Amino acid sequence: MERRRVMEHLKTYPAFPGWYADVSWPGEAHIYKMEKILFHGKSEFQELLVFEVLLVGGGDGGILREISRHSSVEHIDICEIDKMVIHVYKKFFPDIAVGYEDPRMHVHIRDGVAFINSVPEGAYDVIILDAFPAMGHSADVLADKCFLESIAKALRPRGVLLWHTNSEVADTIANCKIFKGSVNYAWATVPAYVSGAIGFMLCSTEGPPVNFKHPINKLNPEKNGVAKGPPKFYNSEIHATAFFCGQGWLIQQDIHK
């Protein structure tokens, strides 16, 4: 289980010694028993705590691992503000951090907003944005309409944004209209997160419609990049069903009215 948290949300709960309180939303927390603390450190950006089973932090390399399965990808940039979390994942979770071993991968230790604003227009085919409310101010900045406009400029025609978000769906959809192409909402079951589900916005820039429900380049189970085997959960059927929920269907229709 992995979670990213800003420092003010990371703390043990004094009423329950030996337990960790993950404050995800105002008035709500998830409580985890800490069997053994393996690492506890602070950087200028956040506090990172690793104990048996649970890791709290970011920059894990898991997305890189999954991207490495796609041989059609020629170049991968990852922008992570905090190098401490990269080192911790490599030490304690090498099966996740294995994504950093992909030779196509280039790490940029810097602020994500500044990085996006510095890249040439039309630089990328795909941008993956990981931002949700529990990240505090950082999530607000990454979800800002001006920043999304910068992402749209950094994408090529029919370029795609995959945005992992737990923000208010209606507000998120309204902001995504700036991409001027196809927009879809999908969701997946992720037990480690609040309510056990995570939402995704998929947006494309102006051009012919993009059918997000049916990938053009399906995964080859015999080619897994730097990953040590095929995905344990994801497949083409799971991908398609992520879009087929009643709410998601209605959201898609509203977008295209």
mmCIF file of C-alpha atoms in Angstrom:
data_model
loop_
_atom_site.group_PDB
_atom_site.id
_atom_site.type_symbol
_atom_site.label_atom_id
_atom_site.label_comp_id
_atom_site.label_asym_id
_atom_site.label_seq_id
_atom_site.Cartn_x
_atom_site.Cartn_y
_atom_site.Cartn_z
ATOM 1 C CA MET A 1 0.000 0.000 0.000
ATOM 2 C CA GLU A 2 1.366 3.404 -0.915
ATOM 3 C CA ARG A 3 0.096 6.854 0.047
ATOM 4 C CA ARG A 4 1.495 10.328 -0.528
ATOM 5 C CA ARG A 5 1.052 12.857 2.267
ATOM 6 C CA VAL A 6 2.180 16.388 3.019
ATOM 7 C CA MET A 7 3.919 16.734 6.364
ATOM 8 C CA GLU A 8 1.023 18.189 8.362
ATOM 9 C CA HIS A 9 -1.064 15.083 7.581
ATOM 10 C CA LEU A 10 1.554 12.594 8.788
ATOM 11 C CA LYS A 11 1.431 11.781 12.484
ATOM 12 C CA THR A 12 0.912 9.038 15.026
ATOM 13 C CA TYR A 13 -2.230 9.294 17.105
ATOM 14 C CA PRO A 14 -1.405 9.833 20.826
ATOM 15 C CA ALA A 15 -4.576 8.102 22.041
ATOM 16 C CA PHE A 16 -3.417 4.864 20.362
ATOM 17 C CA PRO A 17 0.325 4.279 20.963
ATOM 18 C CA GLY A 18 1.844 2.099 18.251
ATOM 19 C CA TRP A 19 -0.753 3.119 15.680
ATOM 20 C CA TYR A 20 -0.510 5.477 12.707
ATOM 21 C CA ALA A 21 -3.315 7.903 11.817
ATOM 22 C CA ASP A 22 -3.615 8.766 8.123
ATOM 23 C CA VAL A 23 -5.697 11.957 8.040
ATOM 24 C CA SER A 24 -7.056 11.976 4.497
ATOM 25 C CA TRP A 25 -10.042 14.303 4.768
ATOM 26 C CA PRO A 26 -11.258 16.781 7.410
ATOM 27 C CA GLY A 27 -12.910 14.829 10.199
ATOM 28 C CA GLU A 28 -11.759 11.436 8.893
ATOM 29 C CA ALA A 29 -8.710 9.217 9.424
ATOM 30 C CA HIS A 30 -7.558 5.691 8.678
ATOM 31 C CA ILE A 31 -5.730 3.944 11.518
ATOM 32 C CA TYR A 32 -2.932 1.421 10.906
ATOM 33 C CA LYS A 33 -1.082 -0.673 13.486
ATOM 34 C CA MET A 34 2.696 -0.193 13.262
ATOM 35 C CA GLU A 35 4.458 -3.500 13.833
ATOM 36 C CA LYS A 36 7.971 -2.155 13.295
ATOM 37 C CA ILE A 37 9.231 1.216 12.073
ATOM 38 C CA LEU A 38 11.817 0.682 9.342
ATOM 39 C CA PHE A 39 12.481 4.316 8.431
ATOM 40 C CA HIS A 40 11.365 7.724 9.664
ATOM 41 C CA GLY A 41 12.786 10.877 8.093
ATOM 42 C CA LYS A 42 11.948 14.410 7.047
ATOM 43 C CA SER A 43 12.926 16.478 4.029
ATOM 44 C CA GLU A 44 12.092 20.108 3.368
ATOM 45 C CA PHE A 45 8.939 18.926 1.577
ATOM 46 C CA GLN A 46 7.414 16.146 3.651
ATOM 47 C CA GLU A 47 7.783 13.525 6.345
ATOM 48 C CA LEU A 48 8.276 9.905 5.311
ATOM 49 C CA LEU A 49 7.418 6.916 7.447
ATOM 50 C CA VAL A 50 7.977 3.274 6.490
ATOM 51 C CA PHE A 51 6.688 0.429 8.635
ATOM 52 C CA GLU A 52 5.909 -3.233 7.882
ATOM 53 C CA VAL A 53 3.258 -3.364 5.230
ATOM 54 C CA LEU A 54 2.592 0.357 4.773
ATOM 55 C CA LEU A 55 4.689 3.051 3.076
ATOM 56 C CA VAL A 56 3.748 6.712 3.308
ATOM 57 C CA GLY A 57 5.384 8.842 0.647
ATOM 58 C CA GLY A 58 5.682 9.344 -3.086
ATOM 59 C CA GLY A 59 8.065 9.010 -6.027
ATOM 60 C CA ASP A 60 7.853 5.240 -5.720
ATOM 61 C CA GLY A 61 8.660 4.282 -9.315
ATOM 62 C CA GLY A 62 5.553 2.117 -9.654
ATOM 63 C CA ILE A 63 4.138 4.162 -12.528
ATOM 64 C CA LEU A 64 7.536 3.970 -14.232
ATOM 65 C CA ARG A 65 7.459 0.184 -13.827
ATOM 66 C CA GLU A 66 4.081 0.005 -15.548
ATOM 67 C CA ILE A 67 5.124 2.364 -18.354
ATOM 68 C CA SER A 68 8.159 0.168 -18.988
ATOM 69 C CA ARG A 69 5.801 -2.592 -20.175
ATOM 70 C CA HIS A 70 5.054 -0.512 -23.281
ATOM 71 C CA SER A 71 7.751 -0.950 -25.917
ATOM 72 C CA SER A 72 6.224 1.832 -28.037
ATOM 73 C CA VAL A 73 7.360 4.430 -25.468
ATOM 74 C CA GLU A 74 10.648 6.004 -26.544
ATOM 75 C CA HIS A 75 11.414 8.482 -23.740
ATOM 76 C CA ILE A 76 10.186 8.825 -20.130
ATOM 77 C CA ASP A 77 10.570 11.913 -17.924
ATOM 78 C CA ILE A 78 9.587 11.811 -14.268
ATOM 79 C CA CYS A 79 9.437 14.970 -12.199
ATOM 80 C CA GLU A 80 9.631 14.396 -8.438
ATOM 81 C CA ILE A 81 10.217 17.245 -6.014
ATOM 82 C CA ASP A 82 11.710 15.143 -3.208
ATOM 83 C CA LYS A 83 14.691 12.871 -3.852
ATOM 84 C CA MET A 84 14.465 11.401 -0.346
ATOM 85 C CA VAL A 85 11.370 9.365 -1.191
ATOM 86 C CA ILE A 86 13.064 7.918 -4.285
ATOM 87 C CA HIS A 87 15.982 6.671 -2.171
ATOM 88 C CA VAL A 88 13.662 5.202 0.467
ATOM 89 C CA TYR A 89 11.561 3.317 -2.107
ATOM 90 C CA LYS A 90 14.690 1.914 -3.729
ATOM 91 C CA LYS A 91 15.909 0.641 -0.362
ATOM 92 C CA PHE A 92 12.705 -0.794 1.087
ATOM 93 C CA PHE A 93 10.538 -1.517 -1.972
ATOM 94 C CA PRO A 94 12.833 -2.534 -4.845
ATOM 95 C CA ASP A 95 10.053 -4.389 -6.706
ATOM 96 C CA ILE A 96 8.199 -1.071 -7.010
ATOM 97 C CA ALA A 97 11.218 1.181 -7.521
ATOM 98 C CA VAL A 98 12.494 -1.119 -10.277
ATOM 99 C CA GLY A 99 10.895 1.365 -12.667
ATOM 100 C CA TYR A 100 13.908 3.615 -12.184
ATOM 101 C CA GLU A 101 16.055 0.992 -13.926
ATOM 102 C CA ASP A 102 14.397 1.540 -17.308
ATOM 103 C CA PRO A 103 17.072 3.038 -19.622
ATOM 104 C CA ARG A 104 14.433 5.263 -21.265
ATOM 105 C CA MET A 105 13.777 6.982 -17.923
ATOM 106 C CA HIS A 106 15.103 10.432 -16.977
ATOM 107 C CA VAL A 107 14.625 11.828 -13.447
ATOM 108 C CA HIS A 108 14.082 15.542 -12.817
ATOM 109 C CA ILE A 109 14.260 16.552 -9.141
ATOM 110 C CA ARG A 110 12.312 19.785 -9.173
ATOM 111 C CA ASP A 111 8.903 21.370 -8.737
ATOM 112 C CA GLY A 112 6.356 19.904 -11.160
ATOM 113 C CA VAL A 113 4.748 23.226 -12.043
ATOM 114 C CA ALA A 114 8.096 24.805 -12.905
ATOM 115 C CA PHE A 115 9.055 21.744 -14.950
ATOM 116 C CA ILE A 116 5.880 21.775 -17.051
ATOM 117 C CA ASN A 117 6.253 25.506 -17.667
ATOM 118 C CA SER A 118 9.811 24.955 -18.893
ATOM 119 C CA VAL A 119 9.168 22.270 -21.526
ATOM 120 C CA PRO A 120 8.601 23.178 -25.207
ATOM 121 C CA GLU A 121 5.075 23.308 -26.557
ATOM 122 C CA GLY A 122 3.895 19.927 -27.869
ATOM 123 C CA ALA A 123 6.703 18.022 -26.118
ATOM 124 C CA TYR A 124 4.750 14.968 -24.949
ATOM 125 C CA ASP A 125 2.280 12.375 -26.201
ATOM 126 C CA VAL A 126 1.189 11.476 -22.652
ATOM 127 C CA ILE A 127 1.366 13.230 -19.285
ATOM 128 C CA ILE A 128 0.427 11.472 -16.043
ATOM 129 C CA LEU A 129 -0.570 13.789 -13.188
ATOM 130 C CA ASP A 130 -0.826 12.443 -9.643
ATOM 131 C CA ALA A 131 -2.645 14.984 -7.450
ATOM 132 C CA PHE A 132 -5.379 14.653 -4.864
ATOM 133 C CA PRO A 133 -6.742 16.779 -1.986
ATOM 134 C CA ALA A 134 -4.793 15.116 0.837
ATOM 135 C CA MET A 135 -1.599 16.567 -0.653
ATOM 136 C CA GLY A 136 -2.824 19.932 0.590
ATOM 137 C CA HIS A 137 -1.595 23.067 -1.182
ATOM 138 C CA SER A 138 0.404 21.028 -3.723
ATOM 139 C CA ALA A 139 -2.775 19.364 -4.960
ATOM 140 C CA ASP A 140 -4.518 22.744 -5.252
ATOM 141 C CA VAL A 141 -1.699 24.060 -7.426
ATOM 142 C CA LEU A 142 -1.593 20.948 -9.613
ATOM 143 C CA ALA A 143 -5.362 21.093 -10.113
ATOM 144 C CA ASP A 144 -5.331 24.804 -10.909
ATOM 145 C CA LYS A 145 -6.830 25.716 -14.287
ATOM 146 C CA CYS A 146 -3.736 27.695 -15.303
ATOM 147 C CA PHE A 147 -1.536 24.680 -14.627
ATOM 148 C CA LEU A 148 -3.851 22.419 -16.629
ATOM 149 C CA GLU A 149 -3.595 24.886 -19.494
ATOM 150 C CA SER A 150 0.203 24.527 -19.295
ATOM 151 C CA ILE A 151 -0.200 20.752 -19.512
ATOM 152 C CA ALA A 152 -2.458 21.112 -22.550
ATOM 153 C CA LYS A 153 0.232 23.219 -24.263
ATOM 154 C CA ALA A 154 2.893 20.625 -23.445
ATOM 155 C CA LEU A 155 0.867 17.894 -25.172
ATOM 156 C CA ARG A 156 0.931 17.185 -28.894
ATOM 157 C CA PRO A 157 -2.299 17.048 -30.954
ATOM 158 C CA ARG A 158 -4.385 14.148 -29.592
ATOM 159 C CA GLY A 159 -1.981 14.018 -26.651
ATOM 160 C CA VAL A 160 -3.404 12.455 -23.505
ATOM 161 C CA LEU A 161 -3.498 13.481 -19.853
ATOM 162 C CA LEU A 162 -4.125 10.768 -17.253
ATOM 163 C CA TRP A 163 -5.036 12.516 -14.025
ATOM 164 C CA HIS A 164 -5.360 10.533 -10.813
ATOM 165 C CA THR A 165 -7.685 12.623 -8.686
ATOM 166 C CA ASN A 166 -10.019 12.395 -5.712
ATOM 167 C CA SER A 167 -11.182 15.993 -6.120
ATOM 168 C CA GLU A 168 -14.789 17.015 -6.588
ATOM 169 C CA VAL A 169 -15.763 15.359 -9.863
ATOM 170 C CA ALA A 170 -17.941 18.201 -11.171
ATOM 171 C CA ASP A 171 -15.186 20.807 -10.668
ATOM 172 C CA THR A 172 -12.582 18.507 -12.188
ATOM 173 C CA ILE A 173 -14.704 17.895 -15.286
ATOM 174 C CA ALA A 174 -15.246 21.630 -15.732
ATOM 175 C CA ASN A 175 -11.489 22.236 -15.656
ATOM 176 C CA CYS A 176 -10.805 19.401 -18.101
ATOM 177 C CA LYS A 177 -12.884 21.056 -20.816
ATOM 178 C CA ILE A 178 -9.853 23.229 -21.629
ATOM 179 C CA PHE A 179 -8.287 20.220 -23.397
ATOM 180 C CA LYS A 180 -10.867 20.558 -26.221
ATOM 181 C CA GLY A 181 -10.771 16.849 -27.073
ATOM 182 C CA SER A 182 -12.167 13.661 -25.576
ATOM 183 C CA VAL A 183 -12.771 13.550 -21.827
ATOM 184 C CA ASN A 184 -13.676 10.454 -19.808
ATOM 185 C CA TYR A 185 -13.982 9.571 -16.144
ATOM 186 C CA ALA A 186 -12.929 6.130 -14.897
ATOM 187 C CA TRP A 187 -12.439 4.560 -11.497
ATOM 188 C CA ALA A 188 -10.639 1.627 -9.934
ATOM 189 C CA THR A 189 -10.765 -0.228 -6.644
ATOM 190 C CA VAL A 190 -7.702 0.559 -4.517
ATOM 191 C CA PRO A 191 -8.207 -0.647 -0.925
ATOM 192 C CA ALA A 192 -5.315 1.439 0.446
ATOM 193 C CA TYR A 193 -7.097 4.692 -0.392
ATOM 194 C CA VAL A 194 -10.009 6.464 1.267
ATOM 195 C CA SER A 195 -13.324 4.704 0.470
ATOM 196 C CA GLY A 196 -11.377 2.009 -1.395
ATOM 197 C CA ALA A 197 -11.723 3.670 -4.793
ATOM 198 C CA ILE A 198 -9.754 6.114 -6.918
ATOM 199 C CA GLY A 199 -11.014 8.265 -9.785
ATOM 200 C CA PHE A 200 -9.187 9.094 -13.009
ATOM 201 C CA MET A 201 -9.745 11.773 -15.606
ATOM 202 C CA LEU A 202 -8.540 10.974 -19.115
ATOM 203 C CA CYS A 203 -8.340 13.959 -21.439
ATOM 204 C CA SER A 204 -7.045 14.473 -24.964
ATOM 205 C CA THR A 205 -6.143 17.639 -26.790
ATOM 206 C CA GLU A 206 -7.927 18.875 -29.886
ATOM 207 C CA GLY A 207 -8.226 16.425 -32.766
ATOM 208 C CA PRO A 208 -10.157 13.284 -33.729
ATOM 209 C CA PRO A 209 -11.932 11.595 -30.785
ATOM 210 C CA VAL A 210 -9.885 9.252 -28.606
ATOM 211 C CA ASN A 211 -11.556 6.032 -27.420
ATOM 212 C CA PHE A 212 -10.047 5.629 -23.959
ATOM 213 C CA LYS A 213 -12.075 2.499 -23.239
ATOM 214 C CA HIS A 214 -10.229 0.401 -25.813
ATOM 215 C CA PRO A 215 -6.415 0.887 -25.918
ATOM 216 C CA ILE A 216 -4.781 0.723 -29.326
ATOM 217 C CA ASN A 217 -1.564 -0.826 -28.007
ATOM 218 C CA LYS A 218 -2.569 -3.634 -25.665
ATOM 219 C CA LEU A 219 -0.076 -5.101 -23.232
ATOM 220 C CA ASN A 220 1.958 -8.065 -24.382
ATOM 221 C CA PRO A 221 2.116 -10.499 -21.416
ATOM 222 C CA GLU A 222 5.482 -11.738 -22.669
ATOM 223 C CA LYS A 223 7.065 -8.262 -22.609
ATOM 224 C CA ASN A 224 7.095 -6.677 -19.165
ATOM 225 C CA GLY A 225 9.923 -4.164 -19.395
ATOM 226 C CA VAL A 226 11.783 -3.936 -16.081
ATOM 227 C CA ALA A 227 8.814 -5.407 -14.171
ATOM 228 C CA LYS A 228 9.317 -8.887 -12.769
ATOM 229 C CA GLY A 229 6.256 -10.426 -14.369
ATOM 230 C CA PRO A 230 2.861 -9.520 -15.841
ATOM 231 C CA PRO A 231 0.404 -7.245 -13.991
ATOM 232 C CA LYS A 232 -1.374 -8.945 -11.094
ATOM 233 C CA PHE A 233 -4.669 -7.129 -11.607
ATOM 234 C CA TYR A 234 -4.783 -5.085 -14.799
ATOM 235 C CA ASN A 235 -5.904 -6.517 -18.142
ATOM 236 C CA SER A 236 -7.991 -5.349 -21.114
ATOM 237 C CA GLU A 237 -11.262 -6.394 -19.465
ATOM 238 C CA ILE A 238 -10.484 -4.553 -16.228
ATOM 239 C CA HIS A 239 -9.527 -1.507 -18.277
ATOM 240 C CA ALA A 240 -12.843 -1.449 -20.133
ATOM 241 C CA THR A 241 -14.996 -1.979 -17.041
ATOM 242 C CA ALA A 242 -13.345 0.992 -15.293
ATOM 243 C CA PHE A 243 -15.506 3.207 -17.526
ATOM 244 C CA PHE A 244 -18.737 1.236 -17.210
ATOM 245 C CA CYS A 245 -20.265 2.503 -14.017
ATOM 246 C CA GLY A 246 -23.585 4.326 -14.056
ATOM 247 C CA GLN A 247 -22.102 7.562 -12.716
ATOM 248 C CA GLY A 248 -19.165 7.466 -15.127
ATOM 249 C CA TRP A 249 -21.510 6.982 -18.097
ATOM 250 C CA LEU A 250 -23.606 9.977 -17.084
ATOM 251 C CA ILE A 251 -20.498 12.087 -16.592
ATOM 252 C CA GLN A 252 -19.280 11.240 -20.076
ATOM 253 C CA GLN A 253 -22.612 12.231 -21.578
ATOM 254 C CA ASP A 254 -22.683 15.538 -19.725
ATOM 255 C CA ILE A 255 -19.211 16.420 -21.006
ATOM 256 C CA HIS A 256 -20.216 16.033 -24.635
ATOM 257 C CA LYS A 257 -23.515 17.957 -24.495
#
